[in-house]
Amino acid sequence: MAAAADVRDMLDLPAESQPRPHKKQKVVEKRPEGITRELYALLGERAPPIAINENKYKGRPKLLNKLRVRPWRMSPFTNGARSDGLVLNHWQRKHEGTRQPAPEGTQMDVDETKEEGTEETKPLEQEYAFAKYNVKAQLPRRYTDDEYNRHLRNNEWSREETDYLMDLVTEYDLRWVIIADRYEYQPRMDSVPDANAIVPAKQVRTMEHMKARYYFVAATMLAIEHPPSEMSEAEFEWHEKMLKFDPNRERDRKELAALQLNRTADEVREEAMLLEELKRITSNEQSFISERRELYSRLEVPISVGNTAMYQSSQGLSQLLQTLLQADKSKKRRSILGPDGAVASPAGQTPTQTGSTGRGETPSANAAATAAAPNNNNNNNNNNKKGAPAAQPQQVVRQLTAAEEARYGVQHHERVTAGVQFRSDRAQKLTQAKSNVQTQKLASALAELEIPVRLFMPTERVCKDFEKLIQSVNVLLEARKVAEKVESEIRILEASKAERERKAREAAGETSGKDPENTEVKAETDDTAGVLSATAEAAPSGDAADEEKKDGEGDETTKEDGNHKRSASVLSGVSDKSNKRQRR
Amino acid sequence: MNPSNPPQAAEYGGDEVSAIVLDTGYSTVRAGFAGEDSPKSVIPTCYGKYHFDGKDKLVFGDDLIVTPRVGVSIHNPIGKDGIVEDWDMAEKVWEYSFTSRLTSAKSSNPLHNGLNDIPVDELPTEMEVENDEKPLVDSPLLMSEPAWNPGKAREKTIEIAMEKWDTPAFYLARNGVLAAFASGKATALVIDIGAANISITPVHDGMVLKRGVQHSPLGGDYVSSQIRALFKKNSPQPITITPHYLIDSKTHVEAGQPPQATYRTFPADTAPDASFRALQEERVLTEFKECVVQTWPGPNKLSAAGPNGVPNEENARSYPGKPFEFPDGYNQVFGVDRYRVVESLFDVKAAIPDPDSPVPAPTQAQTLPELIKTAIANVDVDIRPHLLGNVVVTGASSLLFGFTERLNHELMSLFPGPRVRVSAAGHTSERRFGSWIGGSILASLGTFHQMWISKKEYEEHGANIVEKRCK
């Protein structure tokens, strides 16, 4: 309620005195159907969320109740597809069988008995709906004796067997799978004398044999009926197909099919793999072809032949750029101008320029280049663009002398890295050592030499010198570090030597040896042995010898060892770093 | 959709002529009206014979399971290979299957049935006429048969249907074809796992390919014999099956402890025959099969190693066992053994040997994979892929847990090349009554009514007509 009041405050509405009891009461009044008022009152204000439904018989839809009931009756029927006139009974709508439906209004259920007699015969006259599905395969006419003797004689097939085959074909509607399955011809022994009977009895007719025989018979019968010249197109095609049936080829095909079916799991797997491979190869080829096409189209940059005077001004140049850009877009391929900055400074570009133009050049040089650019394009000289050879399809490339190269700042890279780099960045990177301390040291060294960390004019030569300088500063710094280290070690060793000598002096003074202390020390030295051996590489051999001698002061020794170790690692780290740097 | 409008016949091609479908098997006979989704009457094929009041009496149907009648003995008119041996009794059993539920107490027109106003003197004559009628006088009959049913048996069947039952029209269909129809396929490789037999029936365009038909006796009864062999070798103690009718009362015992039950005894002269006990034991075994027995789902045999190199037996052992309590109260948890009893359907080496069993040990050629291989090899190569793409599994014994999964794996390994697709009805009754449902569909199709052998044709051509028409 507080929220509602707030909203009212905000909207400047008058405060509501009576919230909404009226509405609620209305809702309460409306009790669901199928529940008595008394029971509903018992439920109280907040009725549980249970759907109270009365199970009520719905009955027929009202619309249907108005319609008259149309009775069904068991009526006999005959099937046109049968020859024996079998009468079966099925349920039928009462008037569906009759041809002229009697007027509905006059019919009452009471009349039923009267009508039965009249309707009895009527459904029989109507043709059975399913009789039309009784279709038989269309087969050529059966041969006569004369025709058989003249055209169809065959050494392998007796007349009886041919008849048997034709019967089967008719019976099974040319379903060869079933015909071959049911083919069980037994030659009649009585009709044929003994010698002839044995040969066909042993023979197993394959489906191909049967098909070949049948097609031969059928084609011959077709030809007898209509000579090929008079055949309709469909018939001719049919005839040709049947004549061309080759049982041997069919048999070979089936053998292959069986082989294909009986592959082992490995073969199946291999085939699947090969198919996959093939798919991959073809798709690769596709992409290769498309890539190559793209490359070719990119290489076909139009060579300008017209007058270049109009490009002399910066206005003309930008116009040219616009047209080229548009052509570029319409071709829907990657911009020939390259991704880097070409669009940002259109004035300084010519169509033949690549993205690497003007890297690290002074503004004045850049300006000079811009001024020279139109001429460059036309005359193929004055080539002051770095990396230009990479993408310039110009006819003649002038060889520059070493002096000229130096003058124009032409460089030959063995390996061109992608992207744009600023020389100043590269120079800056040199001043960043791995550790912060080192960087600070470098910075202080540079400050001492009065060289700014950020070079004012990072030309090629300046950069090179700067690099050299940084390297030597690094070497110096390392040398200093090593010197410091050695110095400190010397100091420590001297101190320990002094200590030892002092101890020795004291021991000489005190005659009695302290056994328990000694053993303890020994144990401690044993412990440190591992550490010692680790440091042995770095530590001078003299140190190791010294340490063997020492006794007592275990704590200090271990500390010392720690120092040794650290120094060793620092040394190796430094050398690593310097190595890397040199490599770079 | 308006319920008062009939569906157009063209919508489903149906036209029901109140035909009766009778699907006969070794274990049960299924009968019902065509067009329904399950048989109304399912009775055991075996019948009881006993002596009472100086007369031989017969008992059919479920009654024989319940009461241990005096000296009752159980017989089955059908031989182990699914072919009828005792025609007289087969006829009686089959007749009982439909007269008991489907055709008895015929309802006549309410105007004439005596409940309404009717002259009293007409009633008795009408009743007598009905009593004289033969059972199927106004129902065409569609019967099923195994695909290897000999011609003699088929002729005998139509003889019974036409002359004893007086059916107006008859048809004899192969149960493999019907099972294929039940799953909506005209071309299929039907694998029927029945009680006495397993059969592989290649069906093409609604017709059986006779050369591909294979069958072997490794059905549900064989699995029962394997379970018996397992019980003999059971580890804490051999298990003897005491059927329910021999138990008076039992008390709860811990798993693996000997049973504590009081048994009912029958004096020697009134005791039921041993065959009755065998039938009752079979019921216990059926329950055991339903609750405990599992097929190793694959891949690979139970004795082989699985895909990750672990032997399948180890894997099977890691699954929790299944408890089973026998009628006498003995109970035990069955571990990996529950896989072993079915394994020999696929792998003959895994059979549990039992020299005392009347069931002979299986041979390699009788196992399911071998049968399928032979069946496929005997049909034309062009339809082999179609058959393998439409494998239909039916028969109540195929409901063994994990069976279809295993069958799928076996088929995959037998035929790695073509696409293998096993379709097995998910619903239990659809699997049990697969061929009956197919018959129900077939006999209610409008286009089928031209295929019936009518009484007239039978009289014209004799029993031989069944060979010509029911191909």
mmCIF file of N, CA and C in Angstrom, chain A residues 163-216:
data_model
loop_
_atom_site.group_PDB
_atom_site.id
_atom_site.type_symbol
_atom_site.label_atom_id
_atom_site.label_comp_id
_atom_site.label_asym_id
_atom_site.label_seq_id
_atom_site.Cartn_x
_atom_site.Cartn_y
_atom_site.Cartn_z
ATOM 1 N N ASP A 163 6.631 -72.435 -70.738
ATOM 2 C CA ASP A 163 5.245 -72.234 -70.295
ATOM 3 C C ASP A 163 5.199 -71.980 -68.795
ATOM 4 N N TYR A 164 5.959 -72.815 -68.091
ATOM 5 C CA TYR A 164 5.984 -72.688 -66.629
ATOM 6 C C TYR A 164 6.467 -71.292 -66.218
ATOM 7 N N LEU A 165 7.505 -70.848 -66.887
ATOM 8 C CA LEU A 165 8.046 -69.515 -66.579
ATOM 9 C C LEU A 165 7.014 -68.437 -66.865
ATOM 10 N N MET A 166 6.351 -68.565 -68.013
ATOM 11 C CA MET A 166 5.361 -67.538 -68.366
ATOM 12 C C MET A 166 4.210 -67.533 -67.355
ATOM 13 N N ASP A 167 3.841 -68.725 -66.892
ATOM 14 C CA ASP A 167 2.783 -68.802 -65.882
ATOM 15 C C ASP A 167 3.193 -68.082 -64.601
ATOM 16 N N LEU A 168 4.420 -68.364 -64.202
ATOM 17 C CA LEU A 168 4.901 -67.739 -62.958
ATOM 18 C C LEU A 168 4.932 -66.219 -63.089
ATOM 19 N N VAL A 169 5.400 -65.772 -64.248
ATOM 20 C CA VAL A 169 5.514 -64.327 -64.456
ATOM 21 C C VAL A 169 4.134 -63.689 -64.354
ATOM 22 N N THR A 170 3.147 -64.369 -64.949
ATOM 23 C CA THR A 170 1.794 -63.828 -64.881
ATOM 24 C C THR A 170 1.283 -63.850 -63.449
ATOM 25 N N GLU A 171 1.565 -64.941 -62.779
ATOM 26 C CA GLU A 171 1.033 -65.099 -61.428
ATOM 27 C C GLU A 171 1.616 -64.056 -60.474
ATOM 28 N N TYR A 172 2.889 -63.820 -60.590
ATOM 29 C CA TYR A 172 3.532 -62.905 -59.644
ATOM 30 C C TYR A 172 3.767 -61.520 -60.224
ATOM 31 N N ASP A 173 3.105 -61.208 -61.326
ATOM 32 C CA ASP A 173 3.154 -59.852 -61.860
ATOM 33 C C ASP A 173 4.563 -59.320 -62.026
ATOM 34 N N LEU A 174 5.404 -60.118 -62.621
ATOM 35 C CA LEU A 174 6.779 -59.689 -62.942
ATOM 36 C C LEU A 174 7.613 -59.319 -61.724
ATOM 37 N N ARG A 175 7.242 -59.812 -60.562
ATOM 38 C CA ARG A 175 8.123 -59.583 -59.405
ATOM 39 C C ARG A 175 9.209 -60.642 -59.466
ATOM 40 N N TRP A 176 10.334 -60.244 -60.011
ATOM 41 C CA TRP A 176 11.364 -61.246 -60.322
ATOM 42 C C TRP A 176 11.947 -61.877 -59.069
ATOM 43 N N VAL A 177 12.036 -61.106 -58.017
ATOM 44 C CA VAL A 177 12.604 -61.672 -56.785
ATOM 45 C C VAL A 177 11.769 -62.868 -56.337
ATOM 46 N N ILE A 178 10.456 -62.704 -56.431
ATOM 47 C CA ILE A 178 9.589 -63.787 -55.979
ATOM 48 C C ILE A 178 9.553 -64.913 -57.009
ATOM 49 N N ILE A 179 9.558 -64.553 -58.269
ATOM 50 C CA ILE A 179 9.550 -65.593 -59.303
ATOM 51 C C ILE A 179 10.774 -66.483 -59.132
ATOM 52 N N ALA A 180 11.937 -65.843 -58.947
ATOM 53 C CA ALA A 180 13.155 -66.633 -58.792
ATOM 54 C C ALA A 180 13.086 -67.472 -57.528
ATOM 55 N N ASP A 181 12.424 -66.938 -56.511
ATOM 56 C CA ASP A 181 12.332 -67.678 -55.248
ATOM 57 C C ASP A 181 11.413 -68.885 -55.386
ATOM 58 N N ARG A 182 10.343 -68.740 -56.122
ATOM 59 C CA ARG A 182 9.353 -69.824 -56.216
ATOM 60 C C ARG A 182 9.614 -70.773 -57.379
ATOM 61 N N TYR A 183 10.623 -70.512 -58.162
ATOM 62 C CA TYR A 183 10.830 -71.301 -59.371
ATOM 63 C C TYR A 183 11.250 -72.715 -59.000
ATOM 64 N N GLU A 184 10.358 -73.624 -59.247
ATOM 65 C CA GLU A 184 10.695 -75.027 -58.962
ATOM 66 C C GLU A 184 10.183 -75.870 -60.111
ATOM 67 N N TYR A 185 10.874 -75.807 -61.180
ATOM 68 C CA TYR A 185 10.385 -76.556 -62.347
ATOM 69 C C TYR A 185 10.906 -77.981 -62.293
ATOM 70 N N GLN A 186 9.968 -78.900 -62.332
ATOM 71 C CA GLN A 186 10.353 -80.304 -62.457
ATOM 72 C C GLN A 186 9.908 -80.801 -63.827
ATOM 73 N N PRO A 187 10.860 -81.126 -64.667
ATOM 74 C CA PRO A 187 10.459 -81.605 -65.990
ATOM 75 C C PRO A 187 9.672 -82.907 -65.864
ATOM 76 N N ARG A 188 8.640 -83.003 -66.670
ATOM 77 C CA ARG A 188 7.820 -84.209 -66.584
ATOM 78 C C ARG A 188 8.576 -85.363 -67.212
ATOM 79 N N MET A 189 8.739 -86.405 -66.445
ATOM 80 C CA MET A 189 9.534 -87.536 -66.914
ATOM 81 C C MET A 189 8.809 -88.303 -68.029
ATOM 82 N N ASP A 190 7.497 -88.349 -67.914
ATOM 83 C CA ASP A 190 6.767 -89.215 -68.864
ATOM 84 C C ASP A 190 6.760 -88.631 -70.284
ATOM 85 N N SER A 191 6.775 -87.304 -70.365
ATOM 86 C CA SER A 191 6.631 -86.711 -71.688
ATOM 87 C C SER A 191 7.935 -86.797 -72.485
ATOM 88 N N VAL A 192 9.033 -86.706 -71.775
ATOM 89 C CA VAL A 192 10.316 -86.678 -72.485
ATOM 90 C C VAL A 192 11.037 -88.014 -72.259
ATOM 91 N N PRO A 193 11.610 -88.576 -73.263
ATOM 92 C CA PRO A 193 12.399 -89.804 -73.075
ATOM 93 C C PRO A 193 13.619 -89.538 -72.199
ATOM 94 N N ASP A 194 14.059 -90.579 -71.553
ATOM 95 C CA ASP A 194 15.027 -90.492 -70.442
ATOM 96 C C ASP A 194 16.248 -89.616 -70.699
ATOM 97 N N ALA A 195 16.873 -89.741 -71.867
ATOM 98 C CA ALA A 195 18.154 -89.087 -72.094
ATOM 99 C C ALA A 195 18.041 -87.562 -71.972
ATOM 100 N N ASN A 196 16.978 -87.005 -72.486
ATOM 101 C CA ASN A 196 16.851 -85.554 -72.510
ATOM 102 C C ASN A 196 16.546 -84.975 -71.136
ATOM 103 N N ALA A 197 15.890 -85.761 -70.333
ATOM 104 C CA ALA A 197 15.355 -85.226 -69.085
ATOM 105 C C ALA A 197 16.439 -84.838 -68.087
ATOM 106 N N ILE A 198 17.551 -85.539 -68.137
ATOM 107 C CA ILE A 198 18.551 -85.347 -67.077
ATOM 108 C C ILE A 198 19.159 -83.950 -67.131
ATOM 109 N N VAL A 199 19.395 -83.467 -68.322
ATOM 110 C CA VAL A 199 20.135 -82.204 -68.453
ATOM 111 C C VAL A 199 19.397 -81.040 -67.779
ATOM 112 N N PRO A 200 18.149 -80.768 -68.099
ATOM 113 C CA PRO A 200 17.505 -79.612 -67.466
ATOM 114 C C PRO A 200 17.212 -79.821 -65.992
ATOM 115 N N ALA A 201 17.078 -81.060 -65.561
ATOM 116 C CA ALA A 201 16.745 -81.303 -64.159
ATOM 117 C C ALA A 201 17.849 -80.813 -63.241
ATOM 118 N N LYS A 202 19.088 -80.978 -63.664
ATOM 119 C CA LYS A 202 20.206 -80.603 -62.801
ATOM 120 C C LYS A 202 20.448 -79.100 -62.801
ATOM 121 N N GLN A 203 19.915 -78.477 -63.836
ATOM 122 C CA GLN A 203 20.207 -77.063 -64.015
ATOM 123 C C GLN A 203 19.535 -76.220 -62.939
ATOM 124 N N VAL A 204 20.256 -75.271 -62.450
ATOM 125 C CA VAL A 204 19.632 -74.305 -61.551
ATOM 126 C C VAL A 204 19.429 -73.016 -62.330
ATOM 127 N N ARG A 205 18.192 -72.640 -62.437
ATOM 128 C CA ARG A 205 17.913 -71.417 -63.183
ATOM 129 C C ARG A 205 18.146 -70.226 -62.266
ATOM 130 N N THR A 206 18.995 -69.327 -62.709
ATOM 131 C CA THR A 206 19.147 -68.093 -61.939
ATOM 132 C C THR A 206 18.153 -67.075 -62.459
ATOM 133 N N MET A 207 18.029 -66.026 -61.712
ATOM 134 C CA MET A 207 17.087 -64.980 -62.111
ATOM 135 C C MET A 207 17.470 -64.405 -63.476
ATOM 136 N N GLU A 208 18.752 -64.358 -63.735
ATOM 137 C CA GLU A 208 19.190 -63.783 -65.004
ATOM 138 C C GLU A 208 18.757 -64.665 -66.163
ATOM 139 N N HIS A 209 18.894 -66.004 -65.963
ATOM 140 C CA HIS A 209 18.430 -66.927 -67.016
ATOM 141 C C HIS A 209 16.965 -66.678 -67.307
ATOM 142 N N MET A 210 16.181 -66.619 -66.226
ATOM 143 C CA MET A 210 14.737 -66.463 -66.404
ATOM 144 C C MET A 210 14.423 -65.159 -67.103
ATOM 145 N N LYS A 211 15.080 -64.101 -66.634
ATOM 146 C CA LYS A 211 14.813 -62.797 -67.223
ATOM 147 C C LYS A 211 15.164 -62.817 -68.698
ATOM 148 N N ALA A 212 16.328 -63.390 -69.014
ATOM 149 C CA ALA A 212 16.769 -63.402 -70.401
ATOM 150 C C ALA A 212 15.758 -64.132 -71.266
ATOM 151 N N ARG A 213 15.305 -65.276 -70.772
ATOM 152 C CA ARG A 213 14.337 -66.052 -71.548
ATOM 153 C C ARG A 213 13.020 -65.275 -71.708
ATOM 154 N N TYR A 214 12.572 -64.737 -70.586
ATOM 155 C CA TYR A 214 11.291 -64.042 -70.646
ATOM 156 C C TYR A 214 11.372 -62.836 -71.567
ATOM 157 N N TYR A 215 12.434 -62.069 -71.441
ATOM 158 C CA TYR A 215 12.527 -60.863 -72.254
ATOM 159 C C TYR A 215 12.611 -61.219 -73.731
ATOM 160 N N PHE A 216 13.325 -62.320 -74.001
ATOM 161 C CA PHE A 216 13.418 -62.752 -75.401
ATOM 162 C C PHE A 216 12.025 -63.086 -75.926
#
